[in-house]
PDB file of C-alpha atoms and ligand atoms in Angstrom:
ATOM      1  CA  UNK A 105       3.470  12.740 -11.727  1.00  0.00           C
ATOM      2  CA  UNK A 106       4.131  15.824 -14.013  1.00  0.00           C
ATOM      3  CA  UNK A 107       1.395  18.401 -13.531  1.00  0.00           C
ATOM      4  CA  UNK A 108       2.198  19.706 -17.483  1.00  0.00           C
ATOM      5  CA  UNK A 109       1.358  16.342 -18.662  1.00  0.00           C
ATOM      6  CA  UNK A 110      -1.572  16.128 -16.698  1.00  0.00           C
ATOM      7  CA  UNK A 111      -3.161  19.331 -17.628  1.00  0.00           C
ATOM      8  CA  UNK A 112      -2.273  19.164 -21.135  1.00  0.00           C
ATOM      9  CA  UNK A 113      -4.068  15.740 -21.429  1.00  0.00           C
ATOM     10  CA  UNK A 114      -7.145  17.112 -19.524  1.00  0.00           C
ATOM     11  CA  UNK A 115      -7.529  19.547 -22.375  1.00  0.00           C
ATOM     12  CA  UNK A 116      -8.156  17.230 -25.092  1.00  0.00           C
ATOM     13  CA  UNK A 117     -11.274  15.215 -25.315  1.00  0.00           C
ATOM     14  CA  UNK A 118      -9.469  12.307 -27.140  1.00  0.00           C
ATOM     15  CA  UNK A 119     -11.696   9.409 -27.811  1.00  0.00           C
ATOM     16  CA  UNK A 120     -13.520  10.229 -24.321  1.00  0.00           C
ATOM     17  CA  UNK A 121     -11.303   7.416 -23.298  1.00  0.00           C
ATOM     18  CA  UNK A 122      -8.827   7.490 -20.363  1.00  0.00           C
ATOM     19  CA  UNK A 123      -5.500   6.262 -22.421  1.00  0.00           C
ATOM     20  CA  UNK A 124      -2.484   5.630 -20.375  1.00  0.00           C
ATOM     21  CA  UNK A 125       0.704   3.513 -21.112  1.00  0.00           C
ATOM     22  CA  UNK A 126       1.687   0.100 -19.813  1.00  0.00           C
ATOM     23  CA  UNK A 127       4.815  -1.698 -19.700  1.00  0.00           C
ATOM     24  CA  UNK A 128       5.122  -4.742 -21.289  1.00  0.00           C
ATOM     25  CA  UNK A 129       8.374  -5.787 -19.505  1.00  0.00           C
ATOM     26  CA  UNK A 130       7.300  -5.240 -15.641  1.00  0.00           C
ATOM     27  CA  UNK A 131       3.285  -4.774 -16.292  1.00  0.00           C
ATOM     28  CA  UNK A 132       3.164  -1.320 -14.536  1.00  0.00           C
ATOM     29  CA  UNK A 133       0.821   0.933 -16.078  1.00  0.00           C
ATOM     30  CA  UNK A 134       1.103   4.789 -15.921  1.00  0.00           C
ATOM     31  CA  UNK A 135      -1.540   7.815 -15.838  1.00  0.00           C
ATOM     32  CA  UNK A 136      -0.713   9.996 -17.541  1.00  0.00           C
ATOM     33  CA  UNK A 137       1.057   8.327 -20.199  1.00  0.00           C
ATOM     34  CA  UNK A 138       4.825   7.892 -19.802  1.00  0.00           C
ATOM     35  CA  UNK A 139       7.021   6.945 -22.597  1.00  0.00           C
ATOM     36  CA  UNK A 140       9.812   5.514 -20.211  1.00  0.00           C
ATOM     37  CA  UNK A 141       9.149   3.037 -17.681  1.00  0.00           C
ATOM     38  CA  UNK A 142      10.939   4.060 -14.592  1.00  0.00           C
ATOM     39  CA  UNK A 143      11.574   0.639 -13.477  1.00  0.00           C
ATOM     40  CA  UNK A 144      13.052  -0.755 -16.632  1.00  0.00           C
ATOM     41  CA  UNK A 145      14.065   2.055 -18.186  1.00  0.00           C
ATOM     42  CA  UNK A 146      15.796   1.529 -21.862  1.00  0.00           C
ATOM     43  CA  UNK A 147      14.640  -2.293 -21.619  1.00  0.00           C
ATOM     44  CA  UNK A 148      10.994  -1.302 -20.925  1.00  0.00           C
ATOM     45  CA  UNK A 149       8.628  -1.665 -23.783  1.00  0.00           C
ATOM     46  CA  UNK A 150       5.702   0.857 -23.528  1.00  0.00           C
ATOM     47  CA  UNK A 151       2.433   0.331 -24.988  1.00  0.00           C
ATOM     48  CA  UNK A 152      -0.706   2.533 -24.909  1.00  0.00           C
ATOM     49  CA  UNK A 153      -3.531   1.167 -22.838  1.00  0.00           C
ATOM     50  CA  UNK A 154      -7.233   2.354 -22.473  1.00  0.00           C
ATOM     51  CA  UNK A 155      -8.123   2.040 -18.781  1.00  0.00           C
ATOM     52  CA  UNK A 156     -11.536   1.045 -17.678  1.00  0.00           C
ATOM     53  CA  UNK A 157     -12.408   4.069 -15.607  1.00  0.00           C
ATOM     54  CA  UNK A 158     -13.330   2.229 -12.624  1.00  0.00           C
ATOM     55  CA  UNK A 159     -11.714   2.671  -9.269  1.00  0.00           C
ATOM     56  CA  UNK A 160     -11.955   3.952  -5.647  1.00  0.00           C
ATOM     57  CA  UNK A 161     -11.551   6.989  -3.688  1.00  0.00           C
ATOM     58  CA  UNK A 162      -7.969   6.892  -2.516  1.00  0.00           C
ATOM     59  CA  UNK A 163      -8.173  10.429  -0.549  1.00  0.00           C
ATOM     60  CA  UNK A 164      -9.967  13.687  -1.162  1.00  0.00           C
ATOM     61  CA  UNK A 165     -10.169  17.145  -0.611  1.00  0.00           C
ATOM     62  CA  UNK A 166     -13.483  19.939  -0.361  1.00  0.00           C
ATOM     63  CA  UNK A 167     -12.733  22.985  -1.807  1.00  0.00           C
ATOM     64  CA  UNK A 168     -14.472  25.926  -0.477  1.00  0.00           C
ATOM     65  CA  UNK A 169     -12.854  28.634  -2.279  1.00  0.00           C
ATOM     66  CA  UNK A 170     -12.549  27.721  -6.263  1.00  0.00           C
ATOM     67  CA  UNK A 171     -10.386  29.244  -8.613  1.00  0.00           C
ATOM     68  CA  UNK A 172     -11.976  32.293 -10.675  1.00  0.00           C
ATOM     69  CA  UNK A 173     -14.429  31.579 -12.887  1.00  0.00           C
ATOM     70  CA  UNK A 174     -15.513  28.141 -11.127  1.00  0.00           C
ATOM     71  CA  UNK A 175     -17.370  29.896  -7.995  1.00  0.00           C
ATOM     72  CA  UNK A 176     -20.589  28.375  -9.277  1.00  0.00           C
ATOM     73  CA  UNK A 177     -19.076  24.885  -8.280  1.00  0.00           C
ATOM     74  CA  UNK A 178     -18.336  25.557  -4.780  1.00  0.00           C
ATOM     75  CA  UNK A 179     -17.883  23.853  -2.889  1.00  0.00           C
ATOM     76  CA  UNK A 180     -16.705  20.787  -4.985  1.00  0.00           C
ATOM     77  CA  UNK A 181     -14.953  17.637  -4.142  1.00  0.00           C
ATOM     78  CA  UNK A 182     -11.298  17.130  -5.493  1.00  0.00           C
ATOM     79  CA  UNK A 183     -10.517  13.347  -5.093  1.00  0.00           C
ATOM     80  CA  UNK A 184      -7.102  11.272  -5.810  1.00  0.00           C
ATOM     81  CA  UNK A 185      -8.526   8.163  -7.509  1.00  0.00           C
ATOM     82  CA  UNK A 186      -7.130   4.923  -7.591  1.00  0.00           C
ATOM     83  CA  UNK A 187      -7.660   3.021 -10.825  1.00  0.00           C
ATOM     84  CA  UNK A 188      -8.497  -0.376 -10.823  1.00  0.00           C
ATOM     85  CA  UNK A 189      -5.264  -0.773 -13.092  1.00  0.00           C
ATOM     86  CA  UNK A 190      -3.271   0.496 -10.528  1.00  0.00           C
ATOM     87  CA  UNK A 191      -2.316   4.270 -11.143  1.00  0.00           C
ATOM     88  CA  UNK A 192      -3.621   7.129  -9.119  1.00  0.00           C
ATOM     89  CA  UNK A 193      -4.821  10.108 -10.351  1.00  0.00           C
ATOM     90  CA  UNK A 194      -6.457  13.392  -9.286  1.00  0.00           C
ATOM     91  CA  UNK A 195      -9.901  14.617 -10.675  1.00  0.00           C
ATOM     92  CA  UNK A 196     -13.197  16.353  -9.538  1.00  0.00           C
ATOM     93  CA  UNK A 197     -15.648  14.062  -8.013  1.00  0.00           C
ATOM     94  CA  UNK A 198     -19.365  15.007  -8.942  1.00  0.00           C
ATOM     95  CA  UNK A 199     -22.986  13.908  -8.549  1.00  0.00           C
ATOM     96  CA  UNK A 200     -22.348  13.519  -4.899  1.00  0.00           C
ATOM     97  CA  UNK A 201     -22.421  15.621  -1.554  1.00  0.00           C
ATOM     98  CA  UNK A 202     -19.474  15.894   0.168  1.00  0.00           C
ATOM     99  CA  UNK A 203     -20.697  14.307   3.107  1.00  0.00           C
ATOM    100  CA  UNK A 204     -21.333  11.156   1.053  1.00  0.00           C
ATOM    101  CA  UNK A 205     -17.573  10.864   0.137  1.00  0.00           C
ATOM    102  CA  UNK A 206     -15.225   8.077   2.059  1.00  0.00           C
ATOM    103  CA  UNK A 207     -12.272   6.746   1.367  1.00  0.00           C
ATOM    104  CA  UNK A 208     -12.445   3.341  -0.431  1.00  0.00           C
ATOM    105  CA  UNK A 209     -15.928   4.453  -2.242  1.00  0.00           C
ATOM    106  CA  UNK A 210     -16.271   2.908  -5.678  1.00  0.00           C
ATOM    107  CA  UNK A 211     -16.382   5.634  -8.492  1.00  0.00           C
ATOM    108  CA  UNK A 212     -16.527   5.471 -12.297  1.00  0.00           C
ATOM    109  CA  UNK A 213     -15.310   8.015 -14.895  1.00  0.00           C
ATOM    110  CA  UNK A 214     -17.603  10.558 -16.535  1.00  0.00           C
ATOM    111  CA  UNK A 215     -16.589  13.099 -19.220  1.00  0.00           C
ATOM    112  CA  UNK A 216     -17.898  16.638 -18.361  1.00  0.00           C
ATOM    113  CA  UNK A 217     -18.037  19.474 -20.175  1.00  0.00           C
ATOM    114  CA  UNK A 218     -16.423  22.652 -18.671  1.00  0.00           C
ATOM    115  CA  UNK A 219     -16.805  25.950 -19.887  1.00  0.00           C
ATOM    116  CA  UNK A 220     -13.240  27.343 -18.725  1.00  0.00           C
ATOM    117  CA  UNK A 221     -13.757  30.837 -19.902  1.00  0.00           C
ATOM    118  CA  UNK A 222     -17.207  32.525 -20.096  1.00  0.00           C
ATOM    119  CA  UNK A 223     -16.146  35.295 -22.351  1.00  0.00           C
ATOM    120  CA  UNK A 224     -14.589  33.652 -24.841  1.00  0.00           C
ATOM    121  CA  UNK A 225     -17.068  30.724 -24.752  1.00  0.00           C
ATOM    122  CA  UNK A 226     -14.062  28.152 -24.872  1.00  0.00           C
ATOM    123  CA  UNK A 227     -15.573  24.849 -23.658  1.00  0.00           C
ATOM    124  CA  UNK A 228     -13.149  22.029 -22.573  1.00  0.00           C
ATOM    125  CA  UNK A 229     -13.735  18.573 -21.370  1.00  0.00           C
ATOM    126  CA  UNK A 230     -12.183  16.799 -18.435  1.00  0.00           C
ATOM    127  CA  UNK A 231     -12.593  13.383 -16.959  1.00  0.00           C
ATOM    128  CA  UNK A 232     -14.271  13.660 -13.759  1.00  0.00           C
ATOM    129  CA  UNK A 233     -15.305  10.906 -11.456  1.00  0.00           C
ATOM    130  CA  UNK A 234     -18.597   9.799  -9.627  1.00  0.00           C
ATOM    131  CA  UNK A 235     -19.752   7.284  -7.076  1.00  0.00           C
ATOM    132  CA  UNK A 236     -21.396   4.009  -7.871  1.00  0.00           C
ATOM    133  CA  UNK A 237     -23.393   2.191  -5.803  1.00  0.00           C
TER     134      UNK A 237
HETATM  135 ZN1   ZN B 584       8.503  -1.441 -16.629  1.00  0.00          ZN
END
């Protein structure tokens, strides 16, 4: 997974949807979106696909030392989410205490405002996940 693409994607509140791609040739789905299917190469047929935003916690980390500007969030939870469609992605898990998080727990995507830089007032949006019961 390319970190550059993931970051770029996260900063765009694009339709508030989780848009990835799918190879119509072999059926594999990608997030972040890929233009070339690693399985099929040139014979692949890539199309955009919208993911449901539903999945489960594949793994997670509790972050006790957030980067500068995010101290108010501490501690927070970064999870690797396995989407129902297959791809894994990394995102913050919100609306939950660290002790309530476990591998395999069902989650759904939510879009949340992120104030990235208090002095400039820039507000960005990011996808995050919250547990569903
Ligand atoms: Zn393919």
